[in-house]
Amino acid sequence: MNLIDTNANLGPWPFAPVPDRTGTALAAHLAAAGIRRALVSHLGALFLPEPMPANRALFATVRRTPGLIPVPVINPALPNWREQLAECLAAGPIRAVKILPNYHRYRLNARHLDDFMAALAKAKLRLILNVRLEDDRHKYFALRIKGVPVPQLAQFLLRFRSHHVLLSGIYKTEVEKLAPDHENFSVEISLCEMTDTLEIMLKKFPARRFMLGTDTPVMATRAQAAKLTGALIPARTRELIGSGNARRFFRL
Amino acid sequence: MRIIDIHTHPVFCHRGKRPAELERVIAHGRRLGIVHMNVLGDVLVFGDTPNAKQLRFINDDSGRVARLYPDYFSAFIYLNPLLGERATMAEAERCAARPGFRGIKLEIANNAAHPCMRHVAKAAQAVNLPVLQHSWSTVNIGNRRHQSDPSDTARFARRFPAVTVIMAHLTGIGFRGVLEAKGLPNLYVDTSGGFPEEGLVEFAAEHLGADHVVYGSDLPIRENTVTIERIRSARLPAADRQLMLYGNAARLLRLQPS
């Protein structure tokens, strides 16, 4: 298989005893699940007061590891977001940036997002909007961060209609709420799950808007990939979700 | 690798009862190597605290599934211990006298530490069947009147050491839940429910022993490909993974080797 993972991470995850892998180890781990390329962010960017130290660690790691494509995290709520973006572009090449509104404590209706989205368009960068990284019910007891609410996502998609966004860590039920009114988003499937997930979701949502995502290392990678590799769907659809859509969307 | 799924709900929200639907579930399972499924019932269809008539309706459905396809399905008797000793015993004995029932299922009628659980313990011993208790860490979800924290389920197992207890939902109970279950020889954990969070299967095997971890999916809420691969890809010896996927459930359900 030649899968592309649109949601993999380097760096430490402080809430569970999961591996903090080197770039080489992550690439080998993903390869064992049939994943040859992955869009990778650094988990340190969630927790640091400013994400650039984590982004710098990300760039340093992926430079030595073919197959890992850097997706730096930008915090547009900070006054220096333009500097963050400029440094990432200089360190690049990059295809996309990721935002984590709830970890970075801003709402998607914030005014500064106008300039931020315009800057992304100018730099021809895709946006990955992370809704959550784990089940809201299982968070560390002192971490009061929930997923980005659907009404906020809906407003954001409406406000930035000319941008096509990849929603990451979204639940199946949330996709079902957004899908009827919004065409400008795709979904990575790491946190969409029920029996026959894809077979059922594909009845209402086109294959060209799904991408494989594993949420590594928070989730077990091979188990997440099995949602796609074990699905009873046509080979062409599997190829689209497994790699084709990501190749097209991120111009890989 | 043969697999037994100890935690399934093929009949869910009144759907899935027709033979054609059940045959689809069987075909789905066989495609993935699942040689047997255990049916826990349409347990929330009448809300948190079903009455005696509603319990009979749910159990009759489960029993019918197990009777229609005895080589593939077994069933657990769904009980609401808040209905009292007489009702609990009567429903347990009514179902246990029928073919296909291999255990008792408890959902969210009450917390597992509630005194009424003595009725369940009495029934389980009378009909000689294990008890599977829905469990979830209540740290974030609250509602402890109805939800059983892993510490509550562990307390039930500790109170009644002669009763075999299965604490459901490994991801829901989490790392703390595994530690709550540790050291109780009559307590098992099933791997159903929740996303495949990294490291939990290995943690459970380390602290409980692979012989106390049982594969379950929570079909149709969860994806079997994901839940199975979570165990297959665990960093554990093959023999341990086989125990989790098949051997432990075969023993708990007293299934003949096929």
JSON list of N, CA, C and O in Angstrom, two decimals, chain A residues 1-6 34-37 39 210-212 228 235-252:
[
{"chain": "A", "resi": 1, "resn": "MET", "atom": "N", "xyz": [0.83, -1.20, 0.00]},
{"chain": "A", "resi": 1, "resn": "MET", "atom": "CA", "xyz": [0.00, 0.00, 0.00]},
{"chain": "A", "resi": 1, "resn": "MET", "atom": "C", "xyz": [0.86, 1.25, 0.00]},
{"chain": "A", "resi": 1, "resn": "MET", "atom": "O", "xyz": [2.00, 1.22, 0.43]},
{"chain": "A", "resi": 2, "resn": "ASN", "atom": "N", "xyz": [0.25, 2.32, -0.43]},
{"chain": "A", "resi": 2, "resn": "ASN", "atom": "CA", "xyz": [1.00, 3.57, -0.55]},
{"chain": "A", "resi": 2, "resn": "ASN", "atom": "C", "xyz": [0.16, 4.70, 0.04]},
{"chain": "A", "resi": 2, "resn": "ASN", "atom": "O", "xyz": [-0.19, 5.66, -0.64]},
{"chain": "A", "resi": 3, "resn": "LEU", "atom": "N", "xyz": [-0.16, 4.55, 1.31]},
{"chain": "A", "resi": 3, "resn": "LEU", "atom": "CA", "xyz": [-1.10, 5.48, 1.93]},
{"chain": "A", "resi": 3, "resn": "LEU", "atom": "C", "xyz": [-0.44, 6.79, 2.33]},
{"chain": "A", "resi": 3, "resn": "LEU", "atom": "O", "xyz": [0.77, 6.84, 2.59]},
{"chain": "A", "resi": 4, "resn": "ILE", "atom": "N", "xyz": [-1.27, 7.83, 2.39]},
{"chain": "A", "resi": 4, "resn": "ILE", "atom": "CA", "xyz": [-0.82, 9.13, 2.92]},
{"chain": "A", "resi": 4, "resn": "ILE", "atom": "C", "xyz": [-1.66, 9.43, 4.17]},
{"chain": "A", "resi": 4, "resn": "ILE", "atom": "O", "xyz": [-2.89, 9.44, 4.10]},
{"chain": "A", "resi": 5, "resn": "ASP", "atom": "N", "xyz": [-0.99, 9.66, 5.27]},
{"chain": "A", "resi": 5, "resn": "ASP", "atom": "CA", "xyz": [-1.65, 9.98, 6.53]},
{"chain": "A", "resi": 5, "resn": "ASP", "atom": "C", "xyz": [-1.70, 11.51, 6.67]},
{"chain": "A", "resi": 5, "resn": "ASP", "atom": "O", "xyz": [-0.66, 12.16, 6.66]},
{"chain": "A", "resi": 6, "resn": "THR", "atom": "N", "xyz": [-2.89, 12.06, 6.79]},
{"chain": "A", "resi": 6, "resn": "THR", "atom": "CA", "xyz": [-3.00, 13.53, 6.89]},
{"chain": "A", "resi": 6, "resn": "THR", "atom": "C", "xyz": [-3.06, 14.02, 8.34]},
{"chain": "A", "resi": 6, "resn": "THR", "atom": "O", "xyz": [-3.29, 15.20, 8.59]},
{"chain": "A", "resi": 34, "resn": "GLY", "atom": "N", "xyz": [1.42, 0.60, 6.25]},
{"chain": "A", "resi": 34, "resn": "GLY", "atom": "CA", "xyz": [1.21, 0.85, 4.82]},
{"chain": "A", "resi": 34, "resn": "GLY", "atom": "C", "xyz": [1.25, 2.32, 4.45]},
{"chain": "A", "resi": 34, "resn": "GLY", "atom": "O", "xyz": [0.88, 2.70, 3.34]},
{"chain": "A", "resi": 35, "resn": "ILE", "atom": "N", "xyz": [1.69, 3.16, 5.39]},
{"chain": "A", "resi": 35, "resn": "ILE", "atom": "CA", "xyz": [1.70, 4.62, 5.16]},
{"chain": "A", "resi": 35, "resn": "ILE", "atom": "C", "xyz": [3.10, 5.04, 4.72]},
{"chain": "A", "resi": 35, "resn": "ILE", "atom": "O", "xyz": [4.06, 4.88, 5.48]},
{"chain": "A", "resi": 36, "resn": "ARG", "atom": "N", "xyz": [3.21, 5.53, 3.51]},
{"chain": "A", "resi": 36, "resn": "ARG", "atom": "CA", "xyz": [4.53, 5.90, 2.97]},
{"chain": "A", "resi": 36, "resn": "ARG", "atom": "C", "xyz": [4.82, 7.39, 3.15]},
{"chain": "A", "resi": 36, "resn": "ARG", "atom": "O", "xyz": [5.96, 7.80, 3.19]},
{"chain": "A", "resi": 37, "resn": "ARG", "atom": "N", "xyz": [3.75, 8.19, 3.20]},
{"chain": "A", "resi": 37, "resn": "ARG", "atom": "CA", "xyz": [3.95, 9.63, 3.40]},
{"chain": "A", "resi": 37, "resn": "ARG", "atom": "C", "xyz": [2.95, 10.13, 4.45]},
{"chain": "A", "resi": 37, "resn": "ARG", "atom": "O", "xyz": [1.83, 9.61, 4.53]},
{"chain": "A", "resi": 39, "resn": "LEU", "atom": "N", "xyz": [1.52, 13.81, 6.64]},
{"chain": "A", "resi": 39, "resn": "LEU", "atom": "CA", "xyz": [1.57, 15.22, 7.01]},
{"chain": "A", "resi": 39, "resn": "LEU", "atom": "C", "xyz": [1.70, 15.27, 8.52]},
{"chain": "A", "resi": 39, "resn": "LEU", "atom": "O", "xyz": [0.81, 14.78, 9.24]},
{"chain": "A", "resi": 210, "resn": "PHE", "atom": "N", "xyz": [-12.92, 12.82, 1.49]},
{"chain": "A", "resi": 210, "resn": "PHE", "atom": "CA", "xyz": [-12.37, 12.07, 2.63]},
{"chain": "A", "resi": 210, "resn": "PHE", "atom": "C", "xyz": [-10.87, 11.88, 2.47]},
{"chain": "A", "resi": 210, "resn": "PHE", "atom": "O", "xyz": [-10.39, 11.67, 1.37]},
{"chain": "A", "resi": 211, "resn": "MET", "atom": "N", "xyz": [-10.16, 11.91, 3.58]},
{"chain": "A", "resi": 211, "resn": "MET", "atom": "CA", "xyz": [-8.73, 11.57, 3.56]},
{"chain": "A", "resi": 211, "resn": "MET", "atom": "C", "xyz": [-8.40, 10.71, 4.78]},
{"chain": "A", "resi": 211, "resn": "MET", "atom": "O", "xyz": [-8.98, 10.89, 5.85]},
{"chain": "A", "resi": 212, "resn": "LEU", "atom": "N", "xyz": [-7.45, 9.81, 4.59]},
{"chain": "A", "resi": 212, "resn": "LEU", "atom": "CA", "xyz": [-6.99, 9.00, 5.71]},
{"chain": "A", "resi": 212, "resn": "LEU", "atom": "C", "xyz": [-6.28, 9.89, 6.74]},
{"chain": "A", "resi": 212, "resn": "LEU", "atom": "O", "xyz": [-5.48, 10.76, 6.37]},
{"chain": "A", "resi": 228, "resn": "LEU", "atom": "N", "xyz": [-9.80, 2.07, 6.79]},
{"chain": "A", "resi": 228, "resn": "LEU", "atom": "CA", "xyz": [-9.80, 2.23, 5.33]},
{"chain": "A", "resi": 228, "resn": "LEU", "atom": "C", "xyz": [-9.45, 0.92, 4.63]},
{"chain": "A", "resi": 228, "resn": "LEU", "atom": "O", "xyz": [-10.17, 0.49, 3.73]},
{"chain": "A", "resi": 235, "resn": "ALA", "atom": "N", "xyz": [-11.98, -0.25, -5.13]},
{"chain": "A", "resi": 235, "resn": "ALA", "atom": "CA", "xyz": [-10.54, 0.01, -5.04]},
{"chain": "A", "resi": 235, "resn": "ALA", "atom": "C", "xyz": [-10.22, 1.47, -5.37]},
{"chain": "A", "resi": 235, "resn": "ALA", "atom": "O", "xyz": [-9.36, 2.09, -4.75]},
{"chain": "A", "resi": 236, "resn": "ARG", "atom": "N", "xyz": [-10.96, 2.02, -6.34]},
{"chain": "A", "resi": 236, "resn": "ARG", "atom": "CA", "xyz": [-10.71, 3.41, -6.75]},
{"chain": "A", "resi": 236, "resn": "ARG", "atom": "C", "xyz": [-11.04, 4.38, -5.59]},
{"chain": "A", "resi": 236, "resn": "ARG", "atom": "O", "xyz": [-10.32, 5.34, -5.34]},
{"chain": "A", "resi": 237, "resn": "THR", "atom": "N", "xyz": [-12.12, 4.08, -4.88]},
{"chain": "A", "resi": 237, "resn": "THR", "atom": "CA", "xyz": [-12.51, 4.92, -3.74]},
{"chain": "A", "resi": 237, "resn": "THR", "atom": "C", "xyz": [-11.46, 4.81, -2.64]},
{"chain": "A", "resi": 237, "resn": "THR", "atom": "O", "xyz": [-11.08, 5.82, -2.02]},
{"chain": "A", "resi": 238, "resn": "ARG", "atom": "N", "xyz": [-11.00, 3.59, -2.41]},
{"chain": "A", "resi": 238, "resn": "ARG", "atom": "CA", "xyz": [-9.98, 3.38, -1.37]},
{"chain": "A", "resi": 238, "resn": "ARG", "atom": "C", "xyz": [-8.71, 4.17, -1.72]},
{"chain": "A", "resi": 238, "resn": "ARG", "atom": "O", "xyz": [-8.07, 4.76, -0.87]},
{"chain": "A", "resi": 239, "resn": "GLU", "atom": "N", "xyz": [-8.38, 4.15, -3.01]},
{"chain": "A", "resi": 239, "resn": "GLU", "atom": "CA", "xyz": [-7.17, 4.87, -3.44]},
{"chain": "A", "resi": 239, "resn": "GLU", "atom": "C", "xyz": [-7.33, 6.37, -3.24]},
{"chain": "A", "resi": 239, "resn": "GLU", "atom": "O", "xyz": [-6.40, 7.06, -2.79]},
{"chain": "A", "resi": 240, "resn": "LEU", "atom": "N", "xyz": [-8.52, 6.88, -3.54]},
{"chain": "A", "resi": 240, "resn": "LEU", "atom": "CA", "xyz": [-8.77, 8.31, -3.36]},
{"chain": "A", "resi": 240, "resn": "LEU", "atom": "C", "xyz": [-8.62, 8.71, -1.89]},
{"chain": "A", "resi": 240, "resn": "LEU", "atom": "O", "xyz": [-7.94, 9.69, -1.56]},
{"chain": "A", "resi": 241, "resn": "ILE", "atom": "N", "xyz": [-9.27, 7.94, -1.02]},
{"chain": "A", "resi": 241, "resn": "ILE", "atom": "CA", "xyz": [-9.26, 8.29, 0.41]},
{"chain": "A", "resi": 241, "resn": "ILE", "atom": "C", "xyz": [-7.87, 8.03, 1.01]},
{"chain": "A", "resi": 241, "resn": "ILE", "atom": "O", "xyz": [-7.40, 8.77, 1.87]},
{"chain": "A", "resi": 242, "resn": "GLY", "atom": "N", "xyz": [-7.23, 6.97, 0.51]},
{"chain": "A", "resi": 242, "resn": "GLY", "atom": "CA", "xyz": [-5.94, 6.57, 1.07]},
{"chain": "A", "resi": 242, "resn": "GLY", "atom": "C", "xyz": [-4.79, 7.45, 0.63]},
{"chain": "A", "resi": 242, "resn": "GLY", "atom": "O", "xyz": [-3.80, 7.58, 1.36]},
{"chain": "A", "resi": 243, "resn": "SER", "atom": "N", "xyz": [-4.90, 8.05, -0.55]},
{"chain": "A", "resi": 243, "resn": "SER", "atom": "CA", "xyz": [-3.78, 8.88, -0.99]},
{"chain": "A", "resi": 243, "resn": "SER", "atom": "C", "xyz": [-4.17, 9.92, -2.06]},
{"chain": "A", "resi": 243, "resn": "SER", "atom": "O", "xyz": [-3.68, 11.05, -2.02]},
{"chain": "A", "resi": 244, "resn": "GLY", "atom": "N", "xyz": [-5.04, 9.55, -2.98]},
{"chain": "A", "resi": 244, "resn": "GLY", "atom": "CA", "xyz": [-5.32, 10.42, -4.12]},
{"chain": "A", "resi": 244, "resn": "GLY", "atom": "C", "xyz": [-5.83, 11.79, -3.74]},
{"chain": "A", "resi": 244, "resn": "GLY", "atom": "O", "xyz": [-5.36, 12.81, -4.29]},
{"chain": "A", "resi": 245, "resn": "ASN", "atom": "N", "xyz": [-6.75, 11.84, -2.82]},
{"chain": "A", "resi": 245, "resn": "ASN", "atom": "CA", "xyz": [-7.31, 13.14, -2.43]},
{"chain": "A", "resi": 245, "resn": "ASN", "atom": "C", "xyz": [-6.26, 14.03, -1.75]},
{"chain": "A", "resi": 245, "resn": "ASN", "atom": "O", "xyz": [-6.20, 15.24, -1.99]},
{"chain": "A", "resi": 246, "resn": "ALA", "atom": "N", "xyz": [-5.45, 13.42, -0.90]},
{"chain": "A", "resi": 246, "resn": "ALA", "atom": "CA", "xyz": [-4.40, 14.19, -0.22]},
{"chain": "A", "resi": 246, "resn": "ALA", "atom": "C", "xyz": [-3.38, 14.68, -1.23]},
{"chain": "A", "resi": 246, "resn": "ALA", "atom": "O", "xyz": [-2.90, 15.82, -1.14]},
{"chain": "A", "resi": 247, "resn": "ARG", "atom": "N", "xyz": [-3.02, 13.80, -2.20]},
{"chain": "A", "resi": 247, "resn": "ARG", "atom": "CA", "xyz": [-2.05, 14.22, -3.23]},
{"chain": "A", "resi": 247, "resn": "ARG", "atom": "C", "xyz": [-2.56, 15.44, -3.98]},
{"chain": "A", "resi": 247, "resn": "ARG", "atom": "O", "xyz": [-1.83, 16.40, -4.21]},
{"chain": "A", "resi": 248, "resn": "ARG", "atom": "N", "xyz": [-3.85, 15.40, -4.33]},
{"chain": "A", "resi": 248, "resn": "ARG", "atom": "CA", "xyz": [-4.43, 16.50, -5.10]},
{"chain": "A", "resi": 248, "resn": "ARG", "atom": "C", "xyz": [-4.56, 17.75, -4.23]},
{"chain": "A", "resi": 248, "resn": "ARG", "atom": "O", "xyz": [-4.16, 18.85, -4.63]},
{"chain": "A", "resi": 249, "resn": "PHE", "atom": "N", "xyz": [-5.10, 17.59, -3.06]},
{"chain": "A", "resi": 249, "resn": "PHE", "atom": "CA", "xyz": [-5.40, 18.72, -2.19]},
{"chain": "A", "resi": 249, "resn": "PHE", "atom": "C", "xyz": [-4.13, 19.47, -1.76]},
{"chain": "A", "resi": 249, "resn": "PHE", "atom": "O", "xyz": [-4.09, 20.70, -1.74]},
{"chain": "A", "resi": 250, "resn": "PHE", "atom": "N", "xyz": [-3.11, 18.69, -1.43]},
{"chain": "A", "resi": 250, "resn": "PHE", "atom": "CA", "xyz": [-1.89, 19.32, -0.92]},
{"chain": "A", "resi": 250, "resn": "PHE", "atom": "C", "xyz": [-0.81, 19.46, -2.00]},
{"chain": "A", "resi": 250, "resn": "PHE", "atom": "O", "xyz": [0.31, 19.84, -1.70]},
{"chain": "A", "resi": 251, "resn": "ARG", "atom": "N", "xyz": [-1.15, 19.08, -3.23]},
{"chain": "A", "resi": 251, "resn": "ARG", "atom": "CA", "xyz": [-0.22, 19.15, -4.37]},
{"chain": "A", "resi": 251, "resn": "ARG", "atom": "C", "xyz": [1.09, 18.42, -4.01]},
{"chain": "A", "resi": 251, "resn": "ARG", "atom": "O", "xyz": [2.19, 18.97, -4.11]},
{"chain": "A", "resi": 252, "resn": "LEU", "atom": "N", "xyz": [0.95, 17.17, -3.61]},
{"chain": "A", "resi": 252, "resn": "LEU", "atom": "CA", "xyz": [2.13, 16.38, -3.20]},
{"chain": "A", "resi": 252, "resn": "LEU", "atom": "C", "xyz": [2.72, 15.65, -4.39]},
{"chain": "A", "resi": 252, "resn": "LEU", "atom": "O", "xyz": [2.00, 15.18, -5.25]}
]
